[in-house]
Amino acid sequence: MKLNDLPTFDTAALRAKDAAHHLHPFTDTRSLNAAGARVIVRGEGVRIWDSEGQEIIDGMSGLWCVNLGYGRQDLVDAATHQMQVLPYYNAFFKTTTAPAAELSALLSEIAPPGFAHVFFTNSGSEGNDTVIRLVRRYWDLQGQPQRKILISRHNAYHGSTMAAASLGGMSGMHEQGDLPIPGITHIDQPYQLQHGKPGESEHDFGLRAAGWLEAKILELGADQVAAFIGEPVQGAGGVIIPPASYWPEIQRICDKYGILLVSDEVICGFGRLGHWFGCQHPHINTRPDLITFAKGVTSGYLPLGGVLVGERIARALIEQGGDFNHGFTYSGHPTCCAVAIANVQALRSEGVVQRVATDTAPYLARQFATLADHPLAGDAQSLGMVAGLVLYKNKAARTLFDADLGVGYRCRDNCFKNGVVMRAVEERMIIAPPLVMTHDEIDLMIARIRRSLDDTLAGLRAEGLI
């Protein structure tokens, strides 16, 4: 279908209905309603269109999830066929469905060694809730029920349910929900701009940042700590790429104290970093016990999440555990699983993950790095198909803008105006484009980002703010 063939939309009427009835996630509803929501009506490849006909390069893959891009007929066909055959059945009552069984086997093929079992959820948030249940059940079965504490990081994002938001380290979420729940604590994030010492090398900072985990374990008592959870690259926290020394040291500390390691791959999984899972990237190189996934497993076409369960935990659950009293109505939803199968098969057959590693991501890295010559932009970094830069008031002195000015949000709005989705996280501007993006599309995206940085700089100068 061509854009001109689409029905026309009454943008004002849709905005009015949205304002009257729709409470958006992570949104100041009063402010949104005053401005009016942007109405997205179509997607194709790496582009989306709004109801007023503006074409926009989706530099965020929806919400880190549309890995194969929009308009994939093979995914639509997979959903349609399964809806016709068996749209839904549950995984309770000693039953399964063909798509759930097939996807379980397929995921075990692409997972790192030692992952032969999967527990299905509907989202990453539910996946990380499940992680808490699995971790604590495992230690119960090991005769160590006192090992209940999970350690995470400040500014981490692990979801927005009560348990997942507690695992996350977002202060705004904690303030509104009396969080975290008991048994969860946090250490600082490996963000050198925030925590580095003058003259400290990246390597040394990575080791020192990892050492915060060991200090916390010793503070709490190793016999009380159940697991450490982290995103290979912090996503919603601003694409915080840790030094190469960080994750190997985290692995060493977990091994030393017998702590389970959980890799939250909701963003980094399914090719985002040029490997099936982020923990496999040489920059990360960990051996987790549990892997949370969602988003890219279906390229966002339908909701699906889960936890890949490592051998020692799976063996304990199966051989010692009896009933695992946890699950969801839609665990292993057959239509969602059918779309996931088609999605993983396409990533495989089209060589998308390998192409990200050897071609697309290196090209993105080179082009994104050129933005560091802009007067506003510095620290332009990427790993795989995630990238971020810092907006500086004075780049030479590395001074940031006053947070109350909302410079990142100004830049984000200019990006939309110029036809590109780029996300603002405080002083950082970040992207996570579809994995199928071409070189020409990367060039166009970078050009639109540069134009948006120019517009942001001009606006700040006009107001005398720089």
Coordinates of C-alpha atoms in Angstrom, one line a residue:
M1 CA 0.0 0.0 0.0
K2 CA 1.3 3.4 -1.0
L3 CA 1.1 6.4 1.4
N4 CA -1.3 8.1 -1.0
D5 CA -3.6 5.0 -0.9
L6 CA -4.1 5.3 2.9
P7 CA -7.4 6.7 4.2
T8 CA -7.3 10.3 5.4
F9 CA -7.2 10.8 9.2
D10 CA -8.9 13.6 11.2
T11 CA -5.9 14.4 13.3
A12 CA -7.8 16.9 15.5
A13 CA -10.5 14.4 16.3
L14 CA -8.0 11.6 17.1
R15 CA -6.1 14.0 19.3
A16 CA -9.3 15.0 21.1
K17 CA -10.2 11.3 21.7
D18 CA -6.7 10.5 22.9
A19 CA -6.7 13.5 25.3
A20 CA -10.1 12.6 26.7
H21 CA -9.5 8.9 27.3
H22 CA -5.9 7.7 26.9
L23 CA -3.4 7.9 29.8
H24 CA 0.0 7.5 28.2
P25 CA 3.0 5.7 29.9
F26 CA 5.7 7.9 31.4
T27 CA 3.9 11.1 30.4
D28 CA 2.7 14.4 31.9
T29 CA -0.8 14.0 30.6
R30 CA -1.8 17.7 31.2
S31 CA 1.2 18.9 29.2
L32 CA 0.6 16.3 26.4
N33 CA -3.1 17.2 26.1
A34 CA -2.2 20.9 25.8
A35 CA 0.1 20.2 22.8
G36 CA -1.7 17.2 21.3
A37 CA -0.3 13.8 20.7
R38 CA 1.5 12.9 17.4
V39 CA -0.6 10.3 15.6
I40 CA 1.5 7.7 13.8
V41 CA -0.5 5.9 11.1
R42 CA 2.0 3.9 8.9
G43 CA 5.4 2.2 8.9
E44 CA 7.6 0.8 6.1
G45 CA 11.2 -0.3 6.4
V46 CA 12.9 2.2 8.8
R47 CA 10.3 4.9 8.3
I48 CA 7.0 5.9 9.9
W49 CA 4.4 8.5 8.9
D50 CA 2.1 10.6 11.0
S51 CA -1.5 11.5 10.3
E52 CA -0.4 14.7 8.7
G53 CA 1.8 13.0 6.1
Q54 CA 5.2 13.7 7.7
E55 CA 7.8 11.0 6.9
I56 CA 10.1 10.2 9.8
I57 CA 13.2 7.9 10.1
D58 CA 12.6 5.8 13.2
G59 CA 15.9 6.1 14.9
M60 CA 14.6 4.3 18.0
S61 CA 13.1 1.1 16.3
G62 CA 9.7 1.9 17.9
L63 CA 10.9 1.4 21.5
W64 CA 14.1 -0.5 20.9
C65 CA 12.1 -3.4 19.3
V66 CA 11.4 -3.2 15.6
N67 CA 14.6 -4.9 14.6
L68 CA 13.5 -6.1 11.2
G69 CA 11.7 -2.8 10.3
Y70 CA 8.1 -2.1 9.5
G71 CA 5.9 -3.8 6.8
R72 CA 7.2 -7.3 7.0
Q73 CA 4.7 -9.5 5.3
D74 CA 6.2 -12.7 6.5
L75 CA 5.5 -11.7 10.1
V76 CA 2.0 -10.7 9.2
D77 CA 1.4 -14.0 7.4
A78 CA 2.7 -16.0 10.4
A79 CA 0.2 -14.2 12.7
T80 CA -2.6 -14.6 10.2
H81 CA -2.1 -18.3 9.7
Q82 CA -1.8 -19.0 13.4
M83 CA -4.9 -16.9 14.2
Q84 CA -6.8 -19.0 11.7
V85 CA -5.6 -22.3 13.0
L86 CA -5.5 -21.7 16.8
P87 CA -5.4 -18.1 17.9
Y88 CA -4.9 -18.9 21.6
Y89 CA -4.5 -21.7 24.1
N90 CA -2.8 -21.7 27.5
A91 CA 0.2 -23.5 28.7
F92 CA -1.5 -24.7 31.9
F93 CA -3.2 -28.1 32.5
K94 CA -0.4 -30.2 31.1
T95 CA -0.8 -28.7 27.6
T96 CA 1.3 -26.9 25.0
T97 CA 0.9 -25.6 21.5
A98 CA 3.0 -26.2 18.4
P99 CA 4.4 -22.6 18.2
A100 CA 5.4 -22.6 21.9
A101 CA 7.2 -25.9 21.6
E102 CA 8.9 -24.9 18.3
L103 CA 10.0 -21.5 19.6
S104 CA 11.4 -23.0 22.8
A105 CA 13.6 -25.3 20.7
L106 CA 14.6 -22.5 18.3
L107 CA 15.6 -20.2 21.1
S108 CA 17.8 -22.9 22.6
E109 CA 19.6 -23.1 19.3
I110 CA 20.5 -19.4 19.1
A111 CA 21.1 -18.9 22.8
P112 CA 24.6 -19.1 24.4
P113 CA 25.7 -22.6 25.4
G114 CA 24.0 -23.9 28.5
F115 CA 20.6 -22.5 27.8
A116 CA 18.1 -25.2 26.9
H117 CA 15.0 -24.0 28.6
V118 CA 12.8 -20.9 28.4
F119 CA 9.9 -19.5 30.5
F120 CA 7.6 -17.4 28.5
T121 CA 6.1 -14.1 29.6
N122 CA 4.4 -11.2 27.8
S123 CA 7.0 -8.5 28.3
G124 CA 10.4 -7.7 29.7
S125 CA 8.8 -6.4 32.9
E126 CA 7.1 -9.7 33.5
G127 CA 10.4 -11.4 32.5
N128 CA 12.3 -9.6 35.3
D129 CA 9.5 -10.3 37.8
T130 CA 10.0 -14.0 36.8
V131 CA 13.8 -13.6 37.3
I132 CA 13.2 -12.7 41.0
R133 CA 10.9 -15.8 41.4
L134 CA 13.4 -18.1 39.7
V135 CA 16.4 -16.8 41.6
R136 CA 14.8 -17.1 45.0
R137 CA 13.3 -20.5 44.2
Y138 CA 16.7 -21.7 43.1
W139 CA 18.4 -20.7 46.4
D140 CA 15.5 -22.3 48.4
L141 CA 16.1 -25.6 46.5
Q142 CA 19.9 -25.3 47.3
G143 CA 19.1 -25.1 51.0
Q144 CA 20.0 -21.5 51.3
P145 CA 16.7 -19.7 51.6
Q146 CA 18.4 -16.7 53.2
R147 CA 19.9 -15.7 49.9
K148 CA 17.2 -13.4 48.7
I149 CA 18.9 -10.0 47.9
L150 CA 19.3 -9.0 44.3
I151 CA 21.7 -6.2 43.4
S152 CA 21.2 -3.9 40.5
R153 CA 22.4 -0.5 39.5
H154 CA 21.2 3.1 39.8
N155 CA 19.8 4.4 36.5
A156 CA 19.2 0.8 35.3
Y157 CA 15.9 0.1 33.7
H158 CA 14.4 -3.4 34.1
G159 CA 10.7 -2.7 33.6
S160 CA 7.8 -0.9 35.3
T161 CA 5.9 -3.5 37.3
M162 CA 6.4 -3.3 41.1
A163 CA 9.1 -5.9 41.1
A164 CA 10.8 -4.9 37.8
A165 CA 10.8 -1.2 38.7
S166 CA 12.4 -2.2 42.0
L167 CA 15.1 -4.0 40.2
G168 CA 15.6 -0.9 38.1
G169 CA 17.4 2.1 39.5
M170 CA 15.2 5.0 38.2
S171 CA 14.7 7.4 41.1
G172 CA 11.6 8.9 39.6
M173 CA 9.9 5.5 39.5
H174 CA 10.9 4.7 43.0
E175 CA 9.6 8.0 44.4
Q176 CA 6.1 7.3 43.0
G177 CA 5.7 3.7 44.2
D178 CA 7.4 3.4 47.6
L179 CA 10.0 1.3 45.9
P180 CA 12.2 -0.7 45.8
I181 CA 10.4 -3.6 47.5
P182 CA 12.4 -5.4 50.2
G183 CA 15.4 -7.5 49.1
I184 CA 16.6 -5.3 46.3
T185 CA 19.5 -2.9 46.5
H186 CA 21.6 -0.9 44.0
I187 CA 25.2 0.2 43.3
D188 CA 26.4 3.1 41.0
Q189 CA 26.4 2.8 37.3
P190 CA 29.6 2.5 35.2
Y191 CA 29.2 6.0 33.7
Q192 CA 32.6 7.7 33.7
L193 CA 31.3 11.3 33.0
Q194 CA 29.3 11.0 36.3
H195 CA 31.7 8.9 38.4
G196 CA 35.2 9.1 36.9
K197 CA 38.1 10.6 38.7
P198 CA 40.4 13.3 37.0
G199 CA 43.0 11.5 34.9
E200 CA 41.5 8.1 35.4
S201 CA 41.8 5.8 32.4
E202 CA 38.7 4.1 31.0
H203 CA 40.2 0.7 31.9
D204 CA 40.8 1.7 35.5
F205 CA 37.4 3.2 35.9
G206 CA 35.8 0.0 34.6
L207 CA 37.6 -2.0 37.2
R208 CA 36.7 0.4 40.0
A209 CA 33.1 0.6 39.0
A210 CA 32.9 -3.2 39.0
G211 CA 34.4 -3.2 42.4
W212 CA 31.3 -1.5 43.8
L213 CA 29.6 -4.8 43.4
E214 CA 32.2 -6.6 45.5
A215 CA 32.0 -3.9 48.2
K216 CA 28.2 -4.2 48.3
I217 CA 28.4 -8.1 48.6
L218 CA 30.8 -7.8 51.5
E219 CA 28.6 -5.1 53.1
L220 CA 25.5 -7.3 52.9
G221 CA 27.2 -10.7 53.5
A222 CA 27.8 -13.0 50.6
D223 CA 25.5 -15.6 52.1
Q224 CA 22.6 -13.2 51.8
V225 CA 23.1 -12.2 48.2
A226 CA 21.2 -14.1 45.5
A227 CA 22.1 -12.4 42.2
F228 CA 23.3 -9.4 40.3
I229 CA 21.3 -8.1 37.3
G230 CA 22.4 -5.7 34.6
E231 CA 21.8 -4.7 31.0
P232 CA 24.9 -5.3 28.9
V233 CA 24.5 -1.7 27.7
Q234 CA 22.1 0.4 29.7
G235 CA 19.4 1.5 27.3
A236 CA 16.7 3.7 28.8
G237 CA 19.4 5.1 31.2
G238 CA 21.0 6.8 28.2
V239 CA 23.0 4.1 26.2
I240 CA 25.6 3.9 28.9
I241 CA 28.4 1.7 27.3
P242 CA 30.7 0.4 30.1
P243 CA 34.4 0.2 29.7
A244 CA 35.7 -3.2 28.3
S245 CA 37.2 -4.0 31.7
Y246 CA 33.8 -3.7 33.5
W247 CA 31.8 -6.9 32.6
P248 CA 34.7 -9.4 32.9
E249 CA 35.4 -8.1 36.3
I250 CA 31.7 -8.3 37.2
Q251 CA 31.8 -12.0 36.1
R252 CA 34.9 -12.7 38.2
I253 CA 33.2 -11.2 41.3
C254 CA 30.0 -13.2 40.7
D255 CA 32.0 -16.4 40.3
K256 CA 34.1 -15.6 43.4
Y257 CA 31.1 -15.3 45.7
G258 CA 28.8 -17.8 44.0
I259 CA 26.3 -15.1 43.0
L260 CA 23.9 -15.7 40.1
L261 CA 24.4 -13.3 37.1
V262 CA 21.4 -12.1 35.2
S263 CA 21.8 -10.5 31.8
D264 CA 18.8 -8.3 31.0
E265 CA 18.7 -8.6 27.2
V266 CA 15.3 -7.0 26.5
I267 CA 17.1 -4.4 24.4
C268 CA 20.5 -6.0 23.6
G269 CA 19.1 -9.3 22.5
F270 CA 18.3 -10.6 18.9
G271 CA 21.1 -8.9 17.0
R272 CA 21.1 -5.4 18.5
L273 CA 24.8 -5.6 19.3
G274 CA 25.7 -7.8 16.3
H275 CA 25.4 -11.0 18.3
W276 CA 22.2 -13.0 19.1
F277 CA 22.6 -11.8 22.7
G278 CA 24.6 -8.9 24.1
C279 CA 26.5 -11.0 26.6
Q280 CA 28.2 -12.7 23.6
H281 CA 29.7 -9.4 22.4
P282 CA 33.5 -9.3 23.0
H283 CA 33.1 -6.0 24.8
I284 CA 30.7 -7.7 27.3
N285 CA 31.8 -11.4 27.4
T286 CA 29.8 -12.8 30.3
R287 CA 28.3 -16.2 31.2
P288 CA 25.0 -15.4 32.7
D289 CA 22.7 -17.8 34.6
L290 CA 19.5 -16.2 33.3
I291 CA 18.8 -14.0 30.3
T292 CA 15.7 -11.8 30.1
F293 CA 14.3 -11.1 26.6
A294 CA 11.4 -9.4 24.9
K295 CA 11.2 -6.6 22.3
G296 CA 13.3 -7.9 19.4
V297 CA 12.1 -11.5 19.7
T298 CA 9.1 -10.5 17.6
S299 CA 10.5 -7.2 16.2
G300 CA 7.7 -5.7 18.3
Y301 CA 4.9 -7.0 16.0
L302 CA 3.2 -8.8 18.9
P303 CA 4.0 -8.8 22.7
L304 CA 6.2 -11.6 23.9
G305 CA 8.9 -11.9 26.5
G306 CA 10.6 -14.5 28.6
V307 CA 13.6 -15.8 30.5
L308 CA 16.2 -18.1 29.1
V309 CA 17.1 -20.4 32.1
G310 CA 20.6 -21.7 32.5
E311 CA 21.4 -25.3 33.1
R312 CA 22.0 -25.3 36.9
I313 CA 18.8 -23.4 37.6
A314 CA 16.7 -25.4 35.2
R315 CA 18.0 -28.7 36.5
A316 CA 17.2 -27.7 40.1
L317 CA 13.7 -26.6 39.2
I318 CA 13.0 -29.8 37.2
E319 CA 14.7 -32.4 39.4
Q320 CA 13.9 -30.9 42.8
G321 CA 11.3 -28.2 42.5
G322 CA 7.9 -29.8 41.9
D323 CA 5.4 -27.2 40.9
F324 CA 6.8 -23.7 40.1
N325 CA 3.9 -21.6 41.2
H326 CA 4.3 -18.8 38.7
G327 CA 2.9 -18.0 35.2
F328 CA 0.5 -15.9 33.1
T329 CA -2.6 -16.5 31.0
Y330 CA -0.7 -15.6 27.9
S331 CA 2.6 -17.4 28.7
G332 CA 3.6 -19.0 25.4
H333 CA 0.7 -17.3 23.4
P334 CA 0.7 -19.3 20.2
T335 CA 0.2 -16.4 17.8
C336 CA 2.9 -14.4 19.5
C337 CA 5.2 -17.4 19.3
A338 CA 4.4 -18.0 15.7
V339 CA 5.5 -14.4 14.9
A340 CA 8.6 -14.9 16.9
I341 CA 9.5 -18.0 15.0
A342 CA 9.1 -16.1 11.7
N343 CA 11.1 -13.2 13.0
V344 CA 14.1 -15.4 14.2
Q345 CA 14.0 -17.4 11.0
A346 CA 14.2 -14.1 9.0
L347 CA 17.1 -12.8 11.1
R348 CA 18.9 -16.1 10.4
S349 CA 18.1 -16.6 6.8
E350 CA 18.8 -13.0 5.8
G351 CA 22.1 -12.9 7.8
V352 CA 20.9 -9.8 9.6
V353 CA 22.8 -10.4 12.9
Q354 CA 26.1 -11.1 11.1
R355 CA 25.6 -8.1 8.8
V356 CA 25.1 -5.9 11.9
A357 CA 28.4 -7.1 13.3
T358 CA 30.5 -6.8 10.1
D359 CA 28.9 -4.0 8.2
T360 CA 25.9 -2.0 9.5
A361 CA 27.2 -1.3 13.0
P362 CA 30.7 -0.4 12.0
Y363 CA 29.3 2.0 9.4
L364 CA 26.9 3.5 12.0
A365 CA 29.8 3.9 14.4
R366 CA 31.9 5.8 11.9
Q367 CA 29.1 8.1 10.8
F368 CA 27.7 8.7 14.3
A369 CA 31.2 9.6 15.5
T370 CA 31.3 12.6 13.0
L371 CA 28.6 14.3 15.2
A372 CA 31.3 14.9 17.8
D373 CA 32.6 17.8 15.8
H374 CA 29.4 19.7 16.4
P375 CA 29.7 22.5 19.0
L376 CA 26.9 21.0 21.2
A377 CA 27.9 17.3 20.9
G378 CA 30.6 15.2 22.5
D379 CA 31.3 11.7 23.6
A380 CA 29.6 10.2 20.5
Q381 CA 29.8 6.4 21.2
S382 CA 28.1 3.3 19.8
L383 CA 28.1 -0.4 20.3
G384 CA 26.3 -2.5 17.7
M385 CA 23.1 -0.6 16.8
V386 CA 22.8 1.6 19.8
A387 CA 24.5 5.0 20.1
G388 CA 24.5 8.0 22.3
L389 CA 26.2 11.4 22.6
V390 CA 26.3 14.2 25.3
L391 CA 24.9 17.7 24.9
Y392 CA 27.5 20.1 26.4
K393 CA 27.2 23.7 27.2
N394 CA 31.0 24.0 27.0
K395 CA 32.5 21.0 25.4
A396 CA 36.1 22.0 26.2
A397 CA 35.3 22.3 29.9
R398 CA 32.9 19.4 29.8
T399 CA 30.2 21.4 31.5
L400 CA 26.6 20.4 31.1
F401 CA 23.4 22.5 30.8
D402 CA 21.2 23.2 33.8
A403 CA 18.7 20.3 33.8
D404 CA 15.8 22.7 34.2
L405 CA 16.4 24.0 30.7
G406 CA 15.5 20.7 29.2
V407 CA 18.0 21.0 26.3
G408 CA 17.7 17.3 25.5
Y409 CA 14.0 17.6 25.1
R410 CA 14.4 20.7 22.9
C411 CA 16.8 18.6 20.7
R412 CA 14.3 15.7 20.6
D413 CA 11.5 18.0 19.4
N414 CA 13.8 19.4 16.7
C415 CA 14.6 15.9 15.6
F416 CA 10.9 15.1 15.1
K417 CA 10.5 18.4 13.2
N418 CA 13.4 17.4 11.0
G419 CA 12.1 13.8 10.4
V420 CA 14.0 11.6 12.7
V421 CA 13.2 9.9 16.0
M422 CA 16.0 10.5 18.6
R423 CA 15.4 10.0 22.3
A424 CA 16.5 12.4 25.1
V425 CA 17.8 11.1 28.4
E426 CA 18.9 14.1 30.5
E427 CA 22.2 15.3 28.9
R428 CA 22.3 12.3 26.5
M429 CA 20.7 11.9 23.0
I430 CA 20.4 8.3 21.9
I431 CA 19.4 6.1 19.0
A432 CA 18.7 2.4 18.4
P433 CA 17.7 2.2 14.7
P434 CA 16.3 -0.9 13.0
L435 CA 18.9 -3.5 12.2
V436 CA 18.0 -3.5 8.5
M437 CA 19.0 0.1 8.0
T438 CA 21.1 0.7 4.9
H439 CA 24.2 2.9 4.5
D440 CA 22.1 5.5 2.6
E441 CA 19.5 5.5 5.4
I442 CA 22.2 5.9 8.0
D443 CA 23.6 8.9 6.2
L444 CA 20.2 10.5 5.9
M445 CA 19.5 9.9 9.6
I446 CA 22.9 11.4 10.6
A447 CA 22.2 14.4 8.4
R448 CA 18.8 15.0 10.0
I449 CA 20.3 14.6 13.5
R450 CA 23.0 17.2 12.6
R451 CA 20.4 19.6 11.4
S452 CA 18.5 19.1 14.6
L453 CA 21.6 19.9 16.6
D454 CA 22.1 23.0 14.5
D455 CA 18.5 24.1 15.3
T456 CA 18.9 23.4 19.0
L457 CA 22.1 25.5 19.1
A458 CA 20.5 28.3 17.2
G459 CA 17.5 28.3 19.6
L460 CA 19.8 28.4 22.7
R461 CA 21.8 31.2 21.2
A462 CA 18.7 33.2 20.4
E463 CA 17.6 32.9 24.0
G464 CA 21.1 33.9 25.3
L465 CA 21.5 30.5 27.0
I466 CA 24.9 29.7 25.4

